């Protein structure tokens, strides 16, 4: 690709490779003259944000549900593996189309129908995930310094917003330099934890716990999927697709499997799972020097994660289609989400456990149907001219109601029947607890069937006409 259609909205301003500069624009096409970066950087971009306690706690949840260490480990590998494969596939479209993931989502949902997934993601990423990881970092800072929790939360949020406000280049740079620090500290902490763990400890599993934990691990991994091309759209169009998929998927897979497994191992150590402050409970098994280092790493990891969350949440909001004339529109939206996320995090400082499990399952509930539409649409358009796809991404008259309808129906029915969390229990697990939580699996399949059937009928009618 050497030229850009006049129908495409091109990001204004000059940004280049500057690190300390506010990235202009929002969800527009990245000019070819601004393209830079290499697939390898995706490895630390998707490793660093998972080097935090929120990842560790996903594994700990399995033990809290009564699963054995090895059953939890199996759920971690399957759920994370599925999310990592999806991450790799979605990341490959960024260089070719030069737009964020939630703009690419318009292919399957239409321009205005895409407000459904883009709107959900802007709230979940910019507020929900931001609050979750802010709480994780604040609890670590509180355990380290004994400052008031609210003050710790304010400090963590301020640092996160500083990175996200400047944008794409600073985020990649931050993840790169945080990478060796986080990996070294968390590897030492992991070895120490695994050495003290008791994988064979007795347990009492609640009915359906494995599928609930599988949904949580899947939800954590696919929580990054709606951001995938946000961090590859600056690559040149001829960037190696296989390398992009490999490094993006590998970074997510290794980091999540490692720390979630460590979380499961920590849950088998006496006193960790029962601590009111789960961060302090885990780090309390370390000697003082390792405890302090791990708490510092948790704070840095929270910043690494939330820089991506608030950045992509703001981009998703601008991808809904609102016309914001300000050149710094993404940065301004990020500040707004950060302020809201602070108060949401504040309210959740003392209720992290059950709320986090519910949150992860909700992530899986909505992203699975969205992925079904995305992958089905990619399959149906595999022979379509990329230039035609590029034009429809910014065509405000383009409609594809099969996407939002299939997502709403598939997701809604699956939640109604199979959801199994503290806020709502569906009809099936209510009468048969052993069913666990099959919401994301059923939601994906049902949405795919509806979308493919709808598009087949519409396309056949169009060809006949």
Tab-separated table of C-alpha atoms in Angstrom:
chain	number	residue	atom	x	y	z
A	1	UNK	CA	0.000	0.000	0.000
A	2	UNK	CA	1.532	3.277	-1.114
A	3	UNK	CA	-1.543	5.528	-1.345
A	4	UNK	CA	-4.550	6.223	0.833
A	5	UNK	CA	-8.119	6.680	-0.389
A	6	UNK	CA	-9.724	10.110	0.005
A	7	UNK	CA	-12.514	8.393	1.979
A	8	UNK	CA	-10.131	7.516	4.798
A	9	UNK	CA	-9.813	9.821	7.834
A	10	UNK	CA	-6.070	10.411	8.283
A	11	UNK	CA	-4.652	11.406	11.648
A	12	UNK	CA	-3.471	14.985	11.601
A	13	UNK	CA	-0.311	16.420	13.108
A	14	UNK	CA	3.297	15.309	13.301
A	15	UNK	CA	4.313	12.690	15.859
A	16	UNK	CA	7.018	10.461	14.387
A	17	UNK	CA	9.179	8.648	16.944
A	18	UNK	CA	9.042	11.335	19.647
A	19	UNK	CA	8.624	9.819	23.102
A	20	UNK	CA	8.005	12.879	25.272
A	21	UNK	CA	5.186	14.388	23.231
A	22	UNK	CA	1.389	14.175	23.288
A	23	UNK	CA	0.249	11.918	20.467
A	24	UNK	CA	-2.229	13.857	18.291
A	25	UNK	CA	-5.550	12.600	16.988
A	26	UNK	CA	-7.713	9.707	18.057
A	27	UNK	CA	-8.864	6.659	16.085
A	28	UNK	CA	-7.836	7.788	12.590
A	29	UNK	CA	-5.603	6.133	10.001
A	30	UNK	CA	-1.889	6.512	10.746
A	31	UNK	CA	-0.086	8.250	7.825
A	32	UNK	CA	2.506	6.106	6.051
A	33	UNK	CA	5.204	8.683	6.805
A	34	UNK	CA	4.611	8.128	10.548
A	35	UNK	CA	5.045	4.342	10.490
A	36	UNK	CA	7.811	2.828	12.626
A	37	UNK	CA	8.534	-0.019	15.025
A	38	UNK	CA	9.158	-3.774	14.720
A	39	UNK	CA	7.206	-6.939	15.669
A	40	UNK	CA	9.713	-7.869	18.398
A	41	UNK	CA	8.606	-4.949	20.559
A	42	UNK	CA	5.225	-6.649	20.948
A	43	UNK	CA	6.861	-9.250	23.184
A	44	UNK	CA	7.554	-6.774	26.000
A	45	UNK	CA	4.478	-4.702	25.178
A	46	UNK	CA	2.320	-7.736	26.045
A	47	UNK	CA	4.582	-9.159	28.768
A	48	UNK	CA	5.141	-6.125	31.003
A	49	UNK	CA	1.451	-5.253	31.579
A	50	UNK	CA	0.777	-8.758	32.894
A	51	UNK	CA	3.642	-8.609	35.393
A	52	UNK	CA	1.382	-7.427	38.222
A	53	UNK	CA	-0.662	-8.797	41.093
A	54	UNK	CA	-3.958	-8.735	39.154
A	55	UNK	CA	-2.500	-11.569	37.066
A	56	UNK	CA	-1.351	-13.488	40.146
A	57	UNK	CA	-4.821	-13.161	41.651
A	58	UNK	CA	-6.436	-14.872	38.634
A	59	UNK	CA	-4.632	-18.080	39.602
A	60	UNK	CA	-5.425	-17.573	43.285
A	61	UNK	CA	-9.130	-17.421	42.382
A	62	UNK	CA	-9.023	-21.078	41.338
A	63	UNK	CA	-7.843	-22.096	44.791
A	64	UNK	CA	-10.496	-19.890	46.411
A	65	UNK	CA	-13.084	-21.774	44.331
A	66	UNK	CA	-11.802	-25.003	45.852
A	67	UNK	CA	-9.930	-26.318	42.821
A	68	UNK	CA	-6.736	-28.298	43.198
A	69	UNK	CA	-3.491	-26.695	42.067
A	70	UNK	CA	-3.285	-28.897	38.972
A	71	UNK	CA	-6.902	-28.341	37.934
A	72	UNK	CA	-6.320	-24.593	38.268
A	73	UNK	CA	-3.159	-24.898	36.178
A	74	UNK	CA	-5.074	-26.707	33.412
A	75	UNK	CA	-7.737	-23.981	33.349
A	76	UNK	CA	-4.986	-21.348	33.176
A	77	UNK	CA	-3.269	-22.972	30.193
A	78	UNK	CA	-6.479	-23.498	28.208
A	79	UNK	CA	-8.046	-20.103	28.907
A	80	UNK	CA	-4.831	-18.148	28.370
A	81	UNK	CA	-3.929	-20.168	25.280
A	82	UNK	CA	-7.229	-19.326	23.588
A	83	UNK	CA	-6.880	-15.639	24.396
A	84	UNK	CA	-3.245	-15.534	23.209
A	85	UNK	CA	-4.070	-17.120	19.846
A	86	UNK	CA	-6.807	-14.546	19.297
A	87	UNK	CA	-4.397	-11.755	20.294
A	88	UNK	CA	-1.863	-12.864	17.707
A	89	UNK	CA	-4.420	-13.094	14.897
A	90	UNK	CA	-6.014	-9.715	15.609
A	91	UNK	CA	-2.633	-7.968	15.878
A	92	UNK	CA	-1.764	-8.771	12.251
A	93	UNK	CA	-4.368	-6.366	10.811
A	94	UNK	CA	-2.875	-3.224	12.359
A	95	UNK	CA	-0.057	-2.585	9.856
A	96	UNK	CA	-2.212	-3.219	6.779
A	97	UNK	CA	-5.089	-0.946	7.739
A	98	UNK	CA	-3.292	1.485	10.061
A	99	UNK	CA	-6.221	1.856	12.452
A	100	UNK	CA	-7.079	0.742	16.012
A	101	UNK	CA	-8.878	-2.521	16.749
A	102	UNK	CA	-12.207	-0.856	17.435
A	103	UNK	CA	-12.139	0.822	14.029
A	104	UNK	CA	-11.454	-2.548	12.384
A	105	UNK	CA	-14.476	-3.798	14.316
A	106	UNK	CA	-16.661	-1.677	12.001
A	107	UNK	CA	-16.255	-4.360	9.317
A	108	UNK	CA	-18.497	-6.768	11.172
A	109	UNK	CA	-20.737	-4.256	12.963
A	110	UNK	CA	-21.176	-1.347	10.558
A	111	UNK	CA	-20.156	2.220	11.329
A	112	UNK	CA	-22.825	3.039	13.912
A	113	UNK	CA	-23.529	-0.557	14.959
A	114	UNK	CA	-19.916	-0.646	16.121
A	115	UNK	CA	-20.927	1.729	18.920
A	116	UNK	CA	-21.979	-1.433	20.792
A	117	UNK	CA	-18.537	-3.090	21.167
A	118	UNK	CA	-16.590	0.188	21.074
A	119	UNK	CA	-18.778	1.692	23.781
A	120	UNK	CA	-18.509	-1.398	25.983
A	121	UNK	CA	-14.741	-1.516	25.554
A	122	UNK	CA	-14.275	2.164	26.330
A	123	UNK	CA	-16.064	1.675	29.660
A	124	UNK	CA	-14.522	-1.713	30.500
A	125	UNK	CA	-10.968	-0.683	29.545
A	126	UNK	CA	-10.919	2.990	30.442
A	127	UNK	CA	-12.833	2.611	33.696
A	128	UNK	CA	-13.211	-1.061	34.678
A	129	UNK	CA	-9.727	-2.449	34.010
A	130	UNK	CA	-8.230	0.877	35.003
A	131	UNK	CA	-9.926	0.655	38.414
A	132	UNK	CA	-8.947	-3.008	38.915
A	133	UNK	CA	-5.260	-2.452	38.232
A	134	UNK	CA	-5.201	0.825	40.132
A	135	UNK	CA	-6.492	-0.990	43.208
A	136	UNK	CA	-3.827	-3.675	42.763
A	137	UNK	CA	-1.054	-1.082	42.570
A	138	UNK	CA	-2.501	0.984	45.427
A	139	UNK	CA	-2.683	-2.029	47.769
A	140	UNK	CA	0.949	-2.844	46.950
A	141	UNK	CA	2.046	0.733	47.622
A	142	UNK	CA	0.071	0.712	50.871
A	143	UNK	CA	1.741	-2.510	51.996
A	144	UNK	CA	5.139	-1.039	51.123
A	145	UNK	CA	4.804	2.446	52.599
A	146	UNK	CA	1.819	2.171	55.008
A	147	UNK	CA	0.462	5.402	53.550
A	148	UNK	CA	-3.361	5.718	53.529
A	149	UNK	CA	-4.887	3.533	50.809
A	150	UNK	CA	-6.680	6.454	49.151
A	151	UNK	CA	-3.436	8.436	48.911
A	152	UNK	CA	-1.695	5.382	47.436
A	153	UNK	CA	-4.485	5.074	44.881
A	154	UNK	CA	-4.135	8.755	43.955
A	155	UNK	CA	-0.348	8.405	43.453
A	156	UNK	CA	-0.725	5.287	41.288
A	157	UNK	CA	-3.462	6.841	39.145
A	158	UNK	CA	-1.404	10.009	38.594
A	159	UNK	CA	1.591	7.984	37.367
A	160	UNK	CA	-0.583	5.856	35.063
A	161	UNK	CA	-2.278	8.853	33.514
A	162	UNK	CA	1.061	10.545	32.837
A	163	UNK	CA	2.179	7.653	30.619
A	164	UNK	CA	-1.194	7.181	28.902
A	165	UNK	CA	-1.673	10.915	28.309
A	166	UNK	CA	1.424	11.217	26.115
A	167	UNK	CA	0.464	8.157	24.084
A	168	UNK	CA	1.725	5.409	21.814
A	169	UNK	CA	5.483	5.949	21.728
A	170	UNK	CA	5.921	6.529	25.462
A	171	UNK	CA	3.805	3.451	26.207
A	172	UNK	CA	6.019	1.211	24.053
A	173	UNK	CA	9.135	2.747	25.634
A	174	UNK	CA	7.790	2.326	29.169
A	175	UNK	CA	6.899	-1.327	28.557
A	176	UNK	CA	10.373	-1.941	27.103
A	177	UNK	CA	12.335	-0.511	30.035
A	178	UNK	CA	9.976	-1.948	32.648
A	179	UNK	CA	10.326	-5.405	31.078
A	180	UNK	CA	13.720	-6.514	32.478
A	181	UNK	CA	12.987	-5.089	35.928
A	182	UNK	CA	9.607	-6.801	36.172
A	183	UNK	CA	10.764	-10.124	34.732
A	184	UNK	CA	13.766	-10.437	37.067
A	185	UNK	CA	11.834	-9.534	40.231
A	186	UNK	CA	8.809	-11.676	39.417
A	187	UNK	CA	10.959	-14.652	38.430
A	188	UNK	CA	12.696	-14.544	41.830
A	189	UNK	CA	9.306	-14.167	43.560
A	190	UNK	CA	7.925	-17.045	41.490
A	191	UNK	CA	10.766	-19.397	42.392
A	192	UNK	CA	10.389	-18.541	46.078
A	193	UNK	CA	6.598	-19.100	45.952
A	194	UNK	CA	6.799	-22.400	44.082
A	195	UNK	CA	9.392	-23.610	46.583
A	196	UNK	CA	6.976	-23.046	49.482
A	197	UNK	CA	3.829	-24.287	47.716
A	198	UNK	CA	1.957	-27.496	48.503
A	199	UNK	CA	0.392	-28.602	45.172
A	200	UNK	CA	-1.089	-31.722	46.744
A	201	UNK	CA	-2.879	-29.950	49.600
A	202	UNK	CA	-6.427	-31.184	50.270
A	203	UNK	CA	-9.280	-29.158	48.805
A	204	UNK	CA	-13.063	-29.041	48.581
A	205	UNK	CA	-14.155	-28.009	45.098
A	206	UNK	CA	-17.457	-26.202	44.638
A	207	UNK	CA	-19.678	-27.524	41.796
A	208	UNK	CA	-18.604	-26.274	38.374
A	209	UNK	CA	-15.492	-24.542	39.711
A	210	UNK	CA	-13.268	-25.613	36.807
A	211	UNK	CA	-15.439	-23.927	34.167
A	212	UNK	CA	-15.764	-20.806	36.310
A	213	UNK	CA	-11.974	-20.570	36.610
A	214	UNK	CA	-11.620	-21.301	32.885
A	215	UNK	CA	-13.951	-18.376	32.171
A	216	UNK	CA	-11.904	-16.129	34.468
A	217	UNK	CA	-8.549	-17.030	32.872
A	218	UNK	CA	-10.043	-16.650	29.402
A	219	UNK	CA	-11.566	-13.310	30.397
A	220	UNK	CA	-8.229	-12.006	31.650
A	221	UNK	CA	-6.362	-12.980	28.474
A	222	UNK	CA	-8.999	-11.834	25.951
A	223	UNK	CA	-9.379	-8.600	27.868
A	224	UNK	CA	-6.409	-7.446	25.765
A	225	UNK	CA	-7.949	-8.557	22.434
A	226	UNK	CA	-9.954	-5.353	21.742
A	227	UNK	CA	-6.627	-3.441	21.951
A	228	UNK	CA	-4.609	-5.729	19.650
A	229	UNK	CA	-4.082	-3.559	16.568
A	230	UNK	CA	-3.851	-0.371	18.662
A	231	UNK	CA	-0.182	-1.261	19.198
A	232	UNK	CA	0.603	-2.537	15.683
A	233	UNK	CA	-1.068	0.165	13.583
A	234	UNK	CA	2.143	2.217	13.562
A	235	UNK	CA	4.087	-0.606	11.895
A	236	UNK	CA	4.802	-0.346	8.189
A	237	UNK	CA	2.251	-2.125	5.947
A	238	UNK	CA	4.776	-4.773	4.864
A	239	UNK	CA	5.667	-5.808	8.450
A	240	UNK	CA	5.974	-9.583	8.887
A	241	UNK	CA	2.528	-10.907	9.879
A	242	UNK	CA	3.851	-14.179	11.280
A	243	UNK	CA	6.324	-12.344	13.492
A	244	UNK	CA	3.584	-9.986	14.701
A	245	UNK	CA	1.262	-12.862	15.629
A	246	UNK	CA	4.085	-14.825	17.261
A	247	UNK	CA	5.509	-12.097	19.498
A	248	UNK	CA	2.111	-10.675	20.504
A	249	UNK	CA	0.710	-14.097	21.377
A	250	UNK	CA	3.886	-15.308	23.100
A	251	UNK	CA	4.217	-12.251	25.338
A	252	UNK	CA	0.648	-12.639	26.540
A	253	UNK	CA	0.868	-16.427	26.947
A	254	UNK	CA	4.121	-16.663	28.912
A	255	UNK	CA	3.437	-13.794	31.301
A	256	UNK	CA	-0.111	-14.880	32.158
A	257	UNK	CA	0.612	-18.596	32.506
A	258	UNK	CA	3.649	-17.910	34.718
A	259	UNK	CA	2.075	-15.488	37.171
A	260	UNK	CA	-1.352	-17.130	37.282
A	261	UNK	CA	0.362	-20.436	38.089
A	262	UNK	CA	2.302	-18.662	40.824
A	263	UNK	CA	-1.002	-17.318	42.146
A	264	UNK	CA	-2.412	-20.838	42.302
A	265	UNK	CA	0.736	-22.018	44.088
A	266	UNK	CA	0.485	-19.140	46.575
A	267	UNK	CA	-3.069	-20.213	47.372
A	268	UNK	CA	-1.762	-23.536	48.669
A	269	UNK	CA	0.424	-21.774	51.267
A	270	UNK	CA	-1.233	-21.318	54.648
A	271	UNK	CA	-2.557	-17.825	55.328
A	272	UNK	CA	-2.219	-16.346	51.833
A	273	UNK	CA	-5.772	-16.892	50.576
A	274	UNK	CA	-7.393	-15.771	53.847
A	275	UNK	CA	-5.601	-12.395	54.092
A	276	UNK	CA	-7.903	-9.365	53.748
A	277	UNK	CA	-5.228	-7.658	51.627
A	278	UNK	CA	-4.370	-10.370	49.063
A	279	UNK	CA	-1.308	-8.448	47.900
A	280	UNK	CA	0.107	-8.336	51.439
A	281	UNK	CA	-0.891	-11.973	51.929
A	282	UNK	CA	1.241	-13.148	49.022
A	283	UNK	CA	4.238	-10.878	49.593
A	284	UNK	CA	4.138	-11.735	53.303
A	285	UNK	CA	5.729	-15.118	52.574
A	286	UNK	CA	8.913	-13.407	51.314
A	287	UNK	CA	11.895	-12.116	53.253
A	288	UNK	CA	11.802	-8.352	53.703
A	289	UNK	CA	14.137	-7.539	50.798
A	290	UNK	CA	12.149	-9.661	48.315
A	291	UNK	CA	8.847	-8.464	49.714
A	292	UNK	CA	9.752	-4.833	49.122
A	293	UNK	CA	11.107	-5.515	45.642
A	294	UNK	CA	7.939	-7.424	44.704
A	295	UNK	CA	5.689	-4.656	45.984
A	296	UNK	CA	7.641	-2.132	43.901
A	297	UNK	CA	7.306	-4.429	40.873
A	298	UNK	CA	3.552	-4.719	41.451
A	299	UNK	CA	3.235	-0.927	41.392
A	300	UNK	CA	5.306	-0.691	38.185
A	301	UNK	CA	3.314	-3.547	36.634
A	302	UNK	CA	0.052	-1.802	37.456
A	303	UNK	CA	1.291	1.318	35.678
A	304	UNK	CA	2.385	-0.797	32.688
A	305	UNK	CA	-1.077	-2.373	32.470
A	306	UNK	CA	-3.133	0.740	32.979
A	307	UNK	CA	-1.148	2.816	30.515
A	308	UNK	CA	-2.556	0.449	27.882
A	309	UNK	CA	-6.029	0.312	29.426
A	310	UNK	CA	-6.605	4.046	29.614
A	311	UNK	CA	-4.982	4.650	26.206
A	312	UNK	CA	-7.063	2.022	24.397
A	313	UNK	CA	-10.189	2.941	26.349
A	314	UNK	CA	-9.880	6.507	25.070
A	315	UNK	CA	-9.258	5.299	21.515
A	316	UNK	CA	-12.336	3.061	21.693
A	317	UNK	CA	-14.418	6.039	22.781
A	318	UNK	CA	-13.246	8.105	19.812
A	319	UNK	CA	-13.889	5.076	17.542
A	320	UNK	CA	-17.608	5.230	18.377
A	321	UNK	CA	-17.818	8.007	15.792
A	322	UNK	CA	-18.171	11.180	17.818
A	323	UNK	CA	-16.670	14.222	16.125
A	324	UNK	CA	-14.197	15.805	18.545
A	325	UNK	CA	-12.355	18.622	16.747
A	326	UNK	CA	-9.615	19.015	19.347
A	327	UNK	CA	-6.206	17.755	18.219
A	328	UNK	CA	-5.574	16.231	21.655
A	329	UNK	CA	-8.985	14.510	21.787
A	330	UNK	CA	-7.590	11.094	22.765
A	331	UNK	CA	-5.531	12.599	25.584
A	332	UNK	CA	-8.487	14.589	26.905
A	333	UNK	CA	-10.769	11.540	26.870
A	334	UNK	CA	-8.045	9.574	28.701
A	335	UNK	CA	-7.999	12.159	31.494
A	336	UNK	CA	-11.780	11.922	31.828
A	337	UNK	CA	-11.743	8.141	32.062
A	338	UNK	CA	-8.872	8.272	34.535
A	339	UNK	CA	-10.825	10.544	36.853
A	340	UNK	CA	-13.853	8.242	36.766
A	341	UNK	CA	-11.644	5.172	37.192
A	342	UNK	CA	-10.104	6.681	40.319
A	343	UNK	CA	-13.472	6.930	42.077
A	344	UNK	CA	-14.513	3.447	40.916
A	345	UNK	CA	-11.224	2.084	42.260
A	346	UNK	CA	-11.715	3.958	45.512
A	347	UNK	CA	-15.082	2.259	46.026
A	348	UNK	CA	-13.530	-1.162	45.389
A	349	UNK	CA	-10.508	-0.939	47.687
A	350	UNK	CA	-12.086	-3.187	50.320
A	351	UNK	CA	-13.999	-5.649	48.127
A	352	UNK	CA	-11.447	-6.948	45.646
A	353	UNK	CA	-12.031	-10.725	45.667
A	354	UNK	CA	-15.597	-11.486	44.565
A	355	UNK	CA	-15.902	-8.338	42.470
A	356	UNK	CA	-12.762	-9.254	40.524
A	357	UNK	CA	-14.043	-12.746	39.732
A	358	UNK	CA	-17.346	-11.287	38.501
A	359	UNK	CA	-15.485	-8.700	36.450
A	360	UNK	CA	-13.323	-11.302	34.689
A	361	UNK	CA	-16.361	-13.381	33.799
A	362	UNK	CA	-18.173	-10.326	32.415
A	363	UNK	CA	-15.137	-9.625	30.221
A	364	UNK	CA	-15.398	-13.153	28.814
A	365	UNK	CA	-19.177	-12.772	28.344
A	366	UNK	CA	-18.953	-9.793	25.994
A	367	UNK	CA	-15.658	-10.412	24.226
A	368	UNK	CA	-16.461	-13.987	23.147
A	369	UNK	CA	-19.483	-12.890	21.012
A	370	UNK	CA	-17.480	-9.936	19.684
A	371	UNK	CA	-14.658	-12.279	18.668
A	372	UNK	CA	-17.170	-14.552	16.939
A	373	UNK	CA	-18.324	-11.675	14.738
A	374	UNK	CA	-14.754	-10.514	14.074
A	375	UNK	CA	-13.426	-13.934	13.061
A	376	UNK	CA	-16.490	-14.868	10.998
A	377	UNK	CA	-16.323	-11.554	9.159
A	378	UNK	CA	-12.578	-11.976	8.533
A	379	UNK	CA	-13.314	-15.398	7.030
A	380	UNK	CA	-16.110	-14.106	4.802
A	381	UNK	CA	-13.971	-11.181	3.576
A	382	UNK	CA	-10.801	-13.193	3.013
A	383	UNK	CA	-10.998	-12.632	-0.758
A	384	UNK	CA	-12.271	-9.040	-0.668
A	385	UNK	CA	-10.034	-6.237	-1.933
A	386	UNK	CA	-8.324	-4.685	1.137
A	387	UNK	CA	-8.755	-1.224	-0.383
A	388	UNK	CA	-12.547	-1.687	-0.343
A	389	UNK	CA	-12.436	-2.704	3.325
A	390	UNK	CA	-10.269	0.306	4.081
A	391	UNK	CA	-12.858	2.665	2.603
A	392	UNK	CA	-15.859	1.217	4.425
A	393	UNK	CA	-14.137	1.623	7.817
A	394	UNK	CA	-14.749	5.384	7.618
A	395	UNK	CA	-18.023	5.292	5.668
A	396	UNK	CA	-20.698	6.619	8.027
A	397	UNK	CA	-23.416	5.114	5.816
A	398	UNK	CA	-22.002	1.594	5.979
A	399	UNK	CA	-24.292	-0.792	7.875
A	400	UNK	CA	-23.969	-4.432	8.881
A	401	UNK	CA	-26.660	-5.121	11.447
A	402	UNK	CA	-25.825	-8.817	11.471
A	403	UNK	CA	-22.933	-8.000	13.827
A	404	UNK	CA	-24.655	-6.130	16.674
A	405	UNK	CA	-27.789	-8.299	16.476
A	406	UNK	CA	-25.810	-11.544	16.564
A	407	UNK	CA	-23.682	-10.261	19.441
A	408	UNK	CA	-26.684	-9.115	21.482
A	409	UNK	CA	-28.722	-12.259	20.880
A	410	UNK	CA	-25.818	-14.698	21.276
A	411	UNK	CA	-24.419	-12.939	24.331
A	412	UNK	CA	-27.816	-12.313	25.914
A	413	UNK	CA	-29.061	-15.892	25.594
A	414	UNK	CA	-25.789	-17.353	26.865
A	415	UNK	CA	-25.797	-15.062	29.936
A	416	UNK	CA	-29.471	-15.794	30.642
A	417	UNK	CA	-28.898	-19.542	30.538
A	418	UNK	CA	-25.315	-20.144	31.721
A	419	UNK	CA	-23.942	-17.226	33.787
A	420	UNK	CA	-22.632	-18.385	37.166
A	421	UNK	CA	-21.341	-15.597	39.403
A	422	UNK	CA	-22.365	-13.901	42.609
A	423	UNK	CA	-24.381	-11.150	40.888
A	424	UNK	CA	-26.463	-13.437	38.642
A	425	UNK	CA	-26.874	-17.203	38.237
A	426	UNK	CA	-28.379	-18.432	34.962
A	427	UNK	CA	-31.121	-21.028	34.582
A	428	UNK	CA	-28.801	-23.974	33.919
A	429	UNK	CA	-26.342	-23.605	36.847
A	430	UNK	CA	-29.216	-22.583	39.120
A	431	UNK	CA	-30.717	-26.045	38.690
A	432	UNK	CA	-27.495	-27.926	37.984
A	433	UNK	CA	-24.504	-26.409	39.759
A	434	UNK	CA	-22.109	-28.829	38.113
A	435	UNK	CA	-22.615	-27.011	34.811
A	436	UNK	CA	-20.217	-24.336	36.045
A	437	UNK	CA	-20.148	-21.353	33.695
A	438	UNK	CA	-20.403	-22.056	29.957
A	439	UNK	CA	-21.384	-18.517	29.010
A	440	UNK	CA	-18.409	-17.514	26.854
A	441	UNK	CA	-18.304	-20.863	25.019
A	442	UNK	CA	-22.024	-20.838	24.181
A	443	UNK	CA	-21.968	-17.117	23.433
A	444	UNK	CA	-19.172	-17.544	20.883
A	445	UNK	CA	-20.805	-20.471	19.061
A	446	UNK	CA	-24.321	-19.028	19.059
A	447	UNK	CA	-23.142	-15.612	17.828
A	448	UNK	CA	-21.066	-17.222	15.058
A	449	UNK	CA	-24.034	-19.290	13.863
A	450	UNK	CA	-26.362	-16.268	13.800
A	451	UNK	CA	-23.836	-14.045	12.022
A	452	UNK	CA	-22.889	-16.590	9.358
A	453	UNK	CA	-26.536	-17.483	8.678
A	454	UNK	CA	-27.540	-13.807	8.395
A	455	UNK	CA	-24.661	-12.916	6.086
A	456	UNK	CA	-25.231	-15.999	3.924
A	457	UNK	CA	-28.880	-15.056	3.374
A	458	UNK	CA	-28.103	-11.379	2.727
A	459	UNK	CA	-25.218	-12.078	0.356
A	460	UNK	CA	-27.221	-14.677	-1.558
A	461	UNK	CA	-30.116	-12.232	-1.951
A	462	UNK	CA	-27.696	-9.543	-3.161
A	463	UNK	CA	-26.197	-11.863	-5.774
A	464	UNK	CA	-29.663	-12.901	-6.966
A	465	UNK	CA	-30.756	-9.259	-7.273
